[in-house]
Amino acid sequence: MSGSERREPSDAVRERRRMVIALSLSVVLIAIAVLVVGYVSGADPAVAGSSTSSGDEATKTPRPAPEALPAPATVASFDKAARSIDDPTSIWVVVNKLRPLNPQDYEPDDLVAVPVEHTWEPELRQEASDAVVAMFDAARGEAGLELASNSAYRSYSAQEEVYDGDDLTTARPGFSEHQTGLTMDIGASSGDCSLSECFADTAEGAWLRDNAWRFGFIMRYPADKTDITGYSFEPWHYRYVGTELATEMHETGFATLEEFFGLPAAPDYE
């Protein structure tokens, strides 16, 4: 065969060419894939081929920091030390057979006549007087009941005349709540069961039992508390302590000042 004649490539040469072409196509496809991934992920195409975990971290939305929890609400507790239980001028003063007034001949300096129906003209300290008037008006307006005062403030000398030696029913001079000017014996204007235990069963007695706390009064000598107060049941004897304390005792179920303030029982004189 002359040298001017063209020679056909061998099978080996053709195979190498195909491999070169295939390899070139693969490189092109890989480059295109890298560009596409970089575009979709928003990453720089130059680094789009880095590890998958790095790409995932870069595309995650930052998690917002948790909001601070509000401070727990505080519930105001009743302050038993807000007023004195020893000072005779305090409306919380506790007087019993172990706690005489100091001085024993104490006399309030703000006594006023109480403008309510009465057996003997009553006097109380001004704050207690105002509360009694409001309470009597409410009994009349809410329930059609007419209340009356049977006894209120009694001085040391007046208590000397009242005390009959029966320590379950009367207090010795200097140990009487009546001397504080904060206490009133209350009955029905009709006189039914006045100063008697049966007053508890009257409409007037029941209304006072259920409503006196609203006006700052407590029944000072309740039934079944003689071993604590030292006095037999007196459903007519109401002591002014102010609406704050009366409401707290009503809501917490305390029946006596001794129990509420954690004081020793006072069934007898020392």
PDB file of N, CA and C in Angstrom, residues 74-121:
ATOM      1  N   THR A  74     -46.435  36.959  93.954  1.00  0.00           N
ATOM      2  CA  THR A  74     -46.361  36.835  95.405  1.00  0.00           C
ATOM      3  C   THR A  74     -47.725  37.164  95.998  1.00  0.00           C
ATOM      4  N   VAL A  75     -48.147  36.350  96.942  1.00  0.00           N
ATOM      5  CA  VAL A  75     -49.426  36.561  97.619  1.00  0.00           C
ATOM      6  C   VAL A  75     -49.155  37.226  98.960  1.00  0.00           C
ATOM      7  N   ALA A  76     -49.708  38.392  99.114  1.00  0.00           N
ATOM      8  CA  ALA A  76     -49.479  39.128 100.356  1.00  0.00           C
ATOM      9  C   ALA A  76     -50.094  38.371 101.528  1.00  0.00           C
ATOM     10  N   SER A  77     -49.313  38.114 102.553  1.00  0.00           N
ATOM     11  CA  SER A  77     -49.819  37.428 103.728  1.00  0.00           C
ATOM     12  C   SER A  77     -50.243  38.459 104.776  1.00  0.00           C
ATOM     13  N   PHE A  78     -51.149  38.048 105.654  1.00  0.00           N
ATOM     14  CA  PHE A  78     -51.657  38.962 106.674  1.00  0.00           C
ATOM     15  C   PHE A  78     -50.560  39.240 107.695  1.00  0.00           C
ATOM     16  N   ASP A  79     -50.356  40.499 108.008  1.00  0.00           N
ATOM     17  CA  ASP A  79     -49.319  40.898 108.949  1.00  0.00           C
ATOM     18  C   ASP A  79     -49.911  40.985 110.353  1.00  0.00           C
ATOM     19  N   LYS A  80     -49.644  39.976 111.146  1.00  0.00           N
ATOM     20  CA  LYS A  80     -50.191  39.942 112.500  1.00  0.00           C
ATOM     21  C   LYS A  80     -49.508  40.947 113.432  1.00  0.00           C
ATOM     22  N   ALA A  81     -48.402  41.508 112.973  1.00  0.00           N
ATOM     23  CA  ALA A  81     -47.693  42.487 113.791  1.00  0.00           C
ATOM     24  C   ALA A  81     -48.006  43.920 113.374  1.00  0.00           C
ATOM     25  N   ALA A  82     -48.992  44.086 112.501  1.00  0.00           N
ATOM     26  CA  ALA A  82     -49.313  45.428 111.998  1.00  0.00           C
ATOM     27  C   ALA A  82     -49.806  46.352 113.111  1.00  0.00           C
ATOM     28  N   ARG A  83     -50.467  45.781 114.101  1.00  0.00           N
ATOM     29  CA  ARG A  83     -50.953  46.570 115.243  1.00  0.00           C
ATOM     30  C   ARG A  83     -50.580  45.843 116.533  1.00  0.00           C
ATOM     31  N   SER A  84     -50.504  46.602 117.585  1.00  0.00           N
ATOM     32  CA  SER A  84     -50.157  46.020 118.884  1.00  0.00           C
ATOM     33  C   SER A  84     -51.342  45.265 119.477  1.00  0.00           C
ATOM     34  N   ILE A  85     -51.039  44.146 120.145  1.00  0.00           N
ATOM     35  CA  ILE A  85     -52.084  43.432 120.885  1.00  0.00           C
ATOM     36  C   ILE A  85     -51.935  43.689 122.385  1.00  0.00           C
ATOM     37  N   ASP A  86     -50.976  44.574 122.744  1.00  0.00           N
ATOM     38  CA  ASP A  86     -50.729  44.902 124.148  1.00  0.00           C
ATOM     39  C   ASP A  86     -51.150  46.329 124.506  1.00  0.00           C
ATOM     40  N   ASP A  87     -51.010  47.237 123.560  1.00  0.00           N
ATOM     41  CA  ASP A  87     -51.338  48.642 123.794  1.00  0.00           C
ATOM     42  C   ASP A  87     -52.855  48.801 123.919  1.00  0.00           C
ATOM     43  N   PRO A  88     -53.349  49.344 125.016  1.00  0.00           N
ATOM     44  CA  PRO A  88     -54.805  49.469 125.193  1.00  0.00           C
ATOM     45  C   PRO A  88     -55.457  50.396 124.168  1.00  0.00           C
ATOM     46  N   THR A  89     -54.675  51.261 123.525  1.00  0.00           N
ATOM     47  CA  THR A  89     -55.240  52.156 122.511  1.00  0.00           C
ATOM     48  C   THR A  89     -55.371  51.479 121.151  1.00  0.00           C
ATOM     49  N   SER A  90     -54.783  50.288 120.986  1.00  0.00           N
ATOM     50  CA  SER A  90     -54.853  49.571 119.721  1.00  0.00           C
ATOM     51  C   SER A  90     -56.192  48.848 119.596  1.00  0.00           C
ATOM     52  N   ILE A  91     -56.769  48.869 118.399  1.00  0.00           N
ATOM     53  CA  ILE A  91     -58.045  48.165 118.221  1.00  0.00           C
ATOM     54  C   ILE A  91     -57.848  46.649 118.197  1.00  0.00           C
ATOM     55  N   TRP A  92     -56.602  46.187 118.185  1.00  0.00           N
ATOM     56  CA  TRP A  92     -56.330  44.748 118.254  1.00  0.00           C
ATOM     57  C   TRP A  92     -55.959  44.294 119.669  1.00  0.00           C
ATOM     58  N   VAL A  93     -56.000  45.169 120.645  1.00  0.00           N
ATOM     59  CA  VAL A  93     -55.573  44.777 121.981  1.00  0.00           C
ATOM     60  C   VAL A  93     -56.334  43.539 122.443  1.00  0.00           C
ATOM     61  N   VAL A  94     -55.603  42.591 123.007  1.00  0.00           N
ATOM     62  CA  VAL A  94     -56.220  41.351 123.500  1.00  0.00           C
ATOM     63  C   VAL A  94     -56.283  41.430 125.024  1.00  0.00           C
ATOM     64  N   VAL A  95     -57.509  41.387 125.522  1.00  0.00           N
ATOM     65  CA  VAL A  95     -57.747  41.465 126.970  1.00  0.00           C
ATOM     66  C   VAL A  95     -58.429  40.180 127.407  1.00  0.00           C
ATOM     67  N   ASN A  96     -57.818  39.496 128.358  1.00  0.00           N
ATOM     68  CA  ASN A  96     -58.452  38.297 128.914  1.00  0.00           C
ATOM     69  C   ASN A  96     -57.968  38.105 130.349  1.00  0.00           C
ATOM     70  N   LYS A  97     -58.215  36.963 130.934  1.00  0.00           N
ATOM     71  CA  LYS A  97     -57.891  36.746 132.342  1.00  0.00           C
ATOM     72  C   LYS A  97     -56.393  36.694 132.614  1.00  0.00           C
ATOM     73  N   LEU A  98     -55.608  36.513 131.556  1.00  0.00           N
ATOM     74  CA  LEU A  98     -54.148  36.536 131.701  1.00  0.00           C
ATOM     75  C   LEU A  98     -53.536  37.818 131.165  1.00  0.00           C
ATOM     76  N   ARG A  99     -54.354  38.659 130.555  1.00  0.00           N
ATOM     77  CA  ARG A  99     -53.853  39.872 129.912  1.00  0.00           C
ATOM     78  C   ARG A  99     -54.694  41.075 130.334  1.00  0.00           C
ATOM     79  N   PRO A 100     -54.430  41.632 131.518  1.00  0.00           N
ATOM     80  CA  PRO A 100     -55.186  42.810 131.968  1.00  0.00           C
ATOM     81  C   PRO A 100     -54.786  44.037 131.160  1.00  0.00           C
ATOM     82  N   LEU A 101     -55.634  45.035 131.182  1.00  0.00           N
ATOM     83  CA  LEU A 101     -55.284  46.316 130.567  1.00  0.00           C
ATOM     84  C   LEU A 101     -54.108  46.928 131.318  1.00  0.00           C
ATOM     85  N   ASN A 102     -53.295  47.660 130.587  1.00  0.00           N
ATOM     86  CA  ASN A 102     -52.141  48.310 131.190  1.00  0.00           C
ATOM     87  C   ASN A 102     -52.099  49.778 130.745  1.00  0.00           C
ATOM     88  N   PRO A 103     -52.464  50.690 131.636  1.00  0.00           N
ATOM     89  CA  PRO A 103     -52.771  50.487 133.062  1.00  0.00           C
ATOM     90  C   PRO A 103     -54.172  49.895 133.264  1.00  0.00           C
ATOM     91  N   GLN A 104     -54.395  49.317 134.413  1.00  0.00           N
ATOM     92  CA  GLN A 104     -55.676  48.651 134.647  1.00  0.00           C
ATOM     93  C   GLN A 104     -56.837  49.633 134.732  1.00  0.00           C
ATOM     94  N   ASP A 105     -56.570  50.890 135.028  1.00  0.00           N
ATOM     95  CA  ASP A 105     -57.652  51.877 135.067  1.00  0.00           C
ATOM     96  C   ASP A 105     -57.712  52.676 133.759  1.00  0.00           C
ATOM     97  N   TYR A 106     -57.224  52.085 132.689  1.00  0.00           N
ATOM     98  CA  TYR A 106     -57.210  52.749 131.380  1.00  0.00           C
ATOM     99  C   TYR A 106     -58.595  53.278 130.999  1.00  0.00           C
ATOM    100  N   GLU A 107     -58.597  54.472 130.408  1.00  0.00           N
ATOM    101  CA  GLU A 107     -59.828  55.063 129.898  1.00  0.00           C
ATOM    102  C   GLU A 107     -59.541  55.686 128.526  1.00  0.00           C
ATOM    103  N   PRO A 108     -60.271  55.291 127.475  1.00  0.00           N
ATOM    104  CA  PRO A 108     -60.036  55.862 126.144  1.00  0.00           C
ATOM    105  C   PRO A 108     -60.283  57.363 126.142  1.00  0.00           C
ATOM    106  N   ASP A 109     -59.542  58.071 125.276  1.00  0.00           N
ATOM    107  CA  ASP A 109     -59.708  59.519 125.227  1.00  0.00           C
ATOM    108  C   ASP A 109     -60.555  59.983 124.044  1.00  0.00           C
ATOM    109  N   ASP A 110     -61.138  59.028 123.312  1.00  0.00           N
ATOM    110  CA  ASP A 110     -61.966  59.413 122.160  1.00  0.00           C
ATOM    111  C   ASP A 110     -63.366  58.818 122.243  1.00  0.00           C
ATOM    112  N   LEU A 111     -63.888  58.677 123.448  1.00  0.00           N
ATOM    113  CA  LEU A 111     -65.233  58.127 123.625  1.00  0.00           C
ATOM    114  C   LEU A 111     -66.285  59.107 123.111  1.00  0.00           C
ATOM    115  N   VAL A 112     -67.303  58.545 122.446  1.00  0.00           N
ATOM    116  CA  VAL A 112     -68.423  59.356 121.955  1.00  0.00           C
ATOM    117  C   VAL A 112     -69.717  58.610 122.247  1.00  0.00           C
ATOM    118  N   ALA A 113     -70.796  59.349 122.311  1.00  0.00           N
ATOM    119  CA  ALA A 113     -72.115  58.727 122.458  1.00  0.00           C
ATOM    120  C   ALA A 113     -72.472  58.049 121.133  1.00  0.00           C
ATOM    121  N   VAL A 114     -73.013  56.838 121.218  1.00  0.00           N
ATOM    122  CA  VAL A 114     -73.360  56.081 120.018  1.00  0.00           C
ATOM    123  C   VAL A 114     -74.845  56.312 119.715  1.00  0.00           C
ATOM    124  N   PRO A 115     -75.147  56.891 118.553  1.00  0.00           N
ATOM    125  CA  PRO A 115     -76.547  57.229 118.241  1.00  0.00           C
ATOM    126  C   PRO A 115     -77.345  56.036 117.717  1.00  0.00           C
ATOM    127  N   VAL A 116     -77.599  55.068 118.601  1.00  0.00           N
ATOM    128  CA  VAL A 116     -78.427  53.908 118.246  1.00  0.00           C
ATOM    129  C   VAL A 116     -79.415  53.669 119.381  1.00  0.00           C
ATOM    130  N   GLU A 117     -80.403  52.851 119.085  1.00  0.00           N
ATOM    131  CA  GLU A 117     -81.377  52.501 120.118  1.00  0.00           C
ATOM    132  C   GLU A 117     -80.644  51.777 121.243  1.00  0.00           C
ATOM    133  N   HIS A 118     -81.063  51.995 122.483  1.00  0.00           N
ATOM    134  CA  HIS A 118     -80.296  51.434 123.595  1.00  0.00           C
ATOM    135  C   HIS A 118     -81.154  51.273 124.853  1.00  0.00           C
ATOM    136  N   THR A 119     -80.603  50.463 125.756  1.00  0.00           N
ATOM    137  CA  THR A 119     -81.176  50.333 127.091  1.00  0.00           C
ATOM    138  C   THR A 119     -80.571  51.396 127.997  1.00  0.00           C
ATOM    139  N   TRP A 120     -79.232  51.432 128.036  1.00  0.00           N
ATOM    140  CA  TRP A 120     -78.503  52.511 128.716  1.00  0.00           C
ATOM    141  C   TRP A 120     -77.677  53.223 127.667  1.00  0.00           C
ATOM    142  N   GLU A 121     -77.621  54.524 127.762  1.00  0.00           N
ATOM    143  CA  GLU A 121     -76.940  55.302 126.717  1.00  0.00           C
ATOM    144  C   GLU A 121     -75.504  54.800 126.530  1.00  0.00           C
TER     145      GLU A 121
END
